[in-house]
Amino acid sequence: MSLHSFLTRLIWLCVLPLVLLAGWLALADVRDTQSDRDREAANLAKNFATEIDQHLSARIGALNMLAQSPLADEPKRWPDMYREAQGFHGSFGSHVILADPALHMLFNTRAPFGTALPMLPPSKGRAAAPSALETGKPSVGDIVFGPLAKEPLVAIAVPGLRDNKAAFLLLTIFETRRFQDRLDQVALPAAWALTLLDGSGQVIAHRGPPGLDSARDVDASGRFVVKSTASPWSVVLEIPREAYRAPLITAATALAAAILAATLMGVFGGLLASRRLGRALVALTETPAPGAPPPDIGEIATARQLLDEAAKRREIAEATLRESEQRFRRLFHDAPLPLGIVNKDGAHLAINARFQQVFGYSLAEVPTLAEWWRLAYPDPAYRAWVQENWSAAVGNAARSGTEVEPLEYRVRCKDGSERTMLISGINLGEDFLGTFFDVTERRKAEDEIRRLNADLELRVTERTAELQSANLELEDLAYALTHNMRAPLRAIGGFSQVLMEDHARGLGAGAKTCLDQIVAASADMGRLLDGILALLRCTRGELHRARVDISALAQRRLDRLAEAEPERTVARQVAPGLCVMGDAAMLEVAVTHLLDNAWKFTRNRPDALIRVSAGELGGKPAICVSDNGNGFDPAHAERLFQPFQRLHRQDEFAGLGVGLASVRRIIRRHGGTIVARGEPGKGASFCFSLPEEGAESEADTVGRASARQEHAEMEEHRG
Amino acid sequence: MQKWRNTVARNILLVEDNPQDEMLILRALKKSNVANKVDVARDGQQALDYLFCEGEFAGRAGGEMPTVVLLDIGLPRLSGLEVLARLRADARTRLLPVAILTSSDDDRDRLKSYESGANSFVRKPLDFTEFAETVARLGVYWLATNEPPGKAT
C-alpha cells in the first residue's frame, strides 16, 4: 500500500465518525425543531379552542342561571325574565330567546316583549335546541344561516329543567362573525391556517393563506385538531406542506452545508498534512540533493540525520570493501606464488598470473580440477595417490576448520619439466584457494644437504673410528711406553744402589750424593710411571655394564678406611639403594678414589662428615660424594680432574694426582658426567651421573674421545 | 735340610731378555745364596732348547731339569706364555715348576699365566731394594721351602 493511500484512508477513518456524529446531531436538531414547531402549533390550536370554550361556557353559565330562575315557570313573570334576559343580552351582546319544548319562541330580546314570534327555524344538521331537549343538557349547535340577521349564526341552547324534564329552552344566538374576530386576533404565523368547525364540519371561522386547499396542500402531520369541550366544535390548525417543511429543509440544508464544509476542511487539512508528511517520508527514501534544507519535522530530521550518517558509514564501508576487494584482486593476481581458486564442483574460477607463468597452463587448458590433475600428474598411479591425499587433506581441513595441511607434490609443467610444489589451501566459504609453494630448488638443496650430511655422518663415523683407534693405539703406546720404562728405570736406580752397596769404598762423598739423587729421582719417576699406569689401567679392557650397587660399594670402602684408621672419627652417611648401570670394577675404582679423597681431605676436621647421597646433574639423577673437609677454590675445579695436578702441597696432603683424573676417565668411559663443587674450608662435593641403559654403545664411542664434552662440563661448572 | 741341599741339585733357569734385569736378578739370587747354579736363557726359543736339550743345548752336560724356571713374559722370538704352554704340553716338563717373574701388571697376563699352568706369578717391583728382596725370597722359596714334584719318570 502506498504511503499516500494509507494516509488518505487514515484521514477518512478519522473524519468519517465525525461526519456521522455531525449528521446524527443535525438530524436530532431538525427533529427538535420539528417537534418544537408541532408543540407550538398544537398549543396554538388548544389555546384557541380553550378561548372558544370559555366564551361558550360563560354564555352557557349565564343562560343556566337564567334557566334556573323561577321567573320562567310562570308566563306572567316572563316580562321580568325578559328584562333579565335583556341584561344578559346587554352583557354578552347576543340576544336571548325563550322557547317552549315545542320550539315556539316565547320571547326574543331582539324584539320587544309580547311581539308575535315565529317558530324557531329548523336547522340543518345538528341544532342546539333539539339536542338540548333530547339530552337535558346545554348544547351548542351547528352553524345556521339566520333568517333575520341574514348572516351565519350559531346558537346555544340550555334546557330549563323542571323535575328532570326540559320545561323550556333558553337560547342565545350570535353571529359567527364574533368568532372570526377572535380568530383574527390570534397571533398566527404566516402561511398557517386556523379554522373553527362546527359539529358537522362547517366552517365557523377561518383564517389562512388564500388559495389553500387542505386536501391538497396539507399533510396529516401538518394538521392539528383540538375538540371543543363545551361544544361539538373543533379547532383545526393547518400548516401547509410547504410551510411545514421549509424550516426543516432550511435547518437541514444549513447543517448539511456546515458538515460538508467541516468535512471538506478536515479532509483538506488532513490531506495537506498527509501530503507534507508523505513528502517528508518519501524524501527519507531518497538521497537528498546537496545543500537541501533539513526536514522541518523534528523526528524526520533526526531520522534523516541517522539515515545520512548510516549512508555515510555504509559509503565508507563500501569504499573500504571495494578497496579491500581491489587489494585482494591485486594480491591474488600479482602474488609471487601460483594461486588458484576452485569452486565446490571442482571448476577453476581463477588462476593468477604466476600460476600460468610457473606451470604454463592457461585457465582454458585447466578449467576444472580434474583437468588440472590429468595434466599436472600424468602418471595415473601418482595421480591416484595425489587425489587420495588431497581429498583426505581437504576433508580433514573441512572437518577441523583449519587450512589444508601442506603437502609436497610433483607437478608436471606444460613444458614437460617437473616441479616440486608444497600445495596447501584454505576454505573461502563456497570456494577454495589453493596455494602452490615452489620447493623444487629447496628440495634439491635439501637432498644435497641430506646427501652431504649422510656423507659427513659417514666420514665422522669413519673419522671417529679412526680417532678412536688412534687413541687406543696411543693409549696402548703410552701404556707400553710407561711399562717399558720401568725396566730401564729399575736398572738406573738398581745399579746406582749396587754401586753404592758393592763399590762404596771406591766412591767419594760427592759421588755418593749424586748416586743418592739418582736413586731418589728414579724412585720419583717410578711413582709417576705407576700413576700413569694406574690411570691408563683403570679404563682398560671391555666395559661390562651391569647393575652396580654404589651404596654397598661406598659402605664397604668407608668401613675399610675406618678400619685402617680407627683413631679417626668420621661420620659416614650412605643413602641406601643408590644403583647405576655400569662396569662394576671401574665404578669401584671411581668410588674408591672419591671416598679416599674425601677421607684424606677431612683429616683435619674433628667433626668430619662423608656423605654419599642422591643428587641431580643437568636434570638427570646423580650420585654425590660430599665431605666437609678442606674443599677447594672453585676457580680451580677443572684442574682437579687433570692428571698430576694437585691443589695442595705434598706435605699437606700426600698424593700423586691421578685419583680424580681416573674417576673422570671412568665416568667418561661410561658416557657420564662429573662435576666438582667446593669452597675452601667448606668441603667438596663430587656428583656424577651415568647414562641410562641403552645409551651404551654411543656413550662408549663418544665417551672415550670427546673433547667437546669436557668443554661443556667446564661451562656447566662455571655456570 | 742340609741333607736335602746336598742330595738335590738346586739349579735355576732364568729366562730374561733384559741384561740389566738379568744382572740384578743374578746378584740378588747370589746374595741369597740358595742356588747352586743359575743358567740364563735370553729368549723363549733358547729356553725351550735349553730345557729339551735341543739346538745349541743339544747334548747339554747332564741334561737335567732345573729346580725352577724363572720365566719372563715379554721375550723375543717366543713369549713367556708360549714357552709355558709348550712346557706344559710336553710330558718331560709337564710338572716342572715355573714361576713367572715379569714387569707386566696386566691382569690378563696373570690370568693367562695361571691358566697355562704357571706355579707362581711375581711382578718385578720397580724399586730396586724391593726387587732384590722379592727375587731373593723367590729363590729361597722355590729352592728351599717348596717341595718339588720330583723327577719325572
PDB file of C-alpha atoms in Angstrom, chain A residues 340 424 481 496 571 665:
ATOM      1  CA  GLY A 340      44.161 -20.993  -7.868  1.00  0.00           C
ATOM      2  CA  SER A 424      48.166 -26.097   0.648  1.00  0.00           C
ATOM      3  CA  LEU A 481     105.977 -46.945  26.908  1.00  0.00           C
ATOM      4  CA  SER A 496     123.086 -46.897  41.433  1.00  0.00           C
ATOM      5  CA  ALA A 571      80.536 -39.537  60.384  1.00  0.00           C
ATOM      6  CA  ARG A 665      88.183 -41.214  32.895  1.00  0.00           C
TER       7      ARG A 665
END
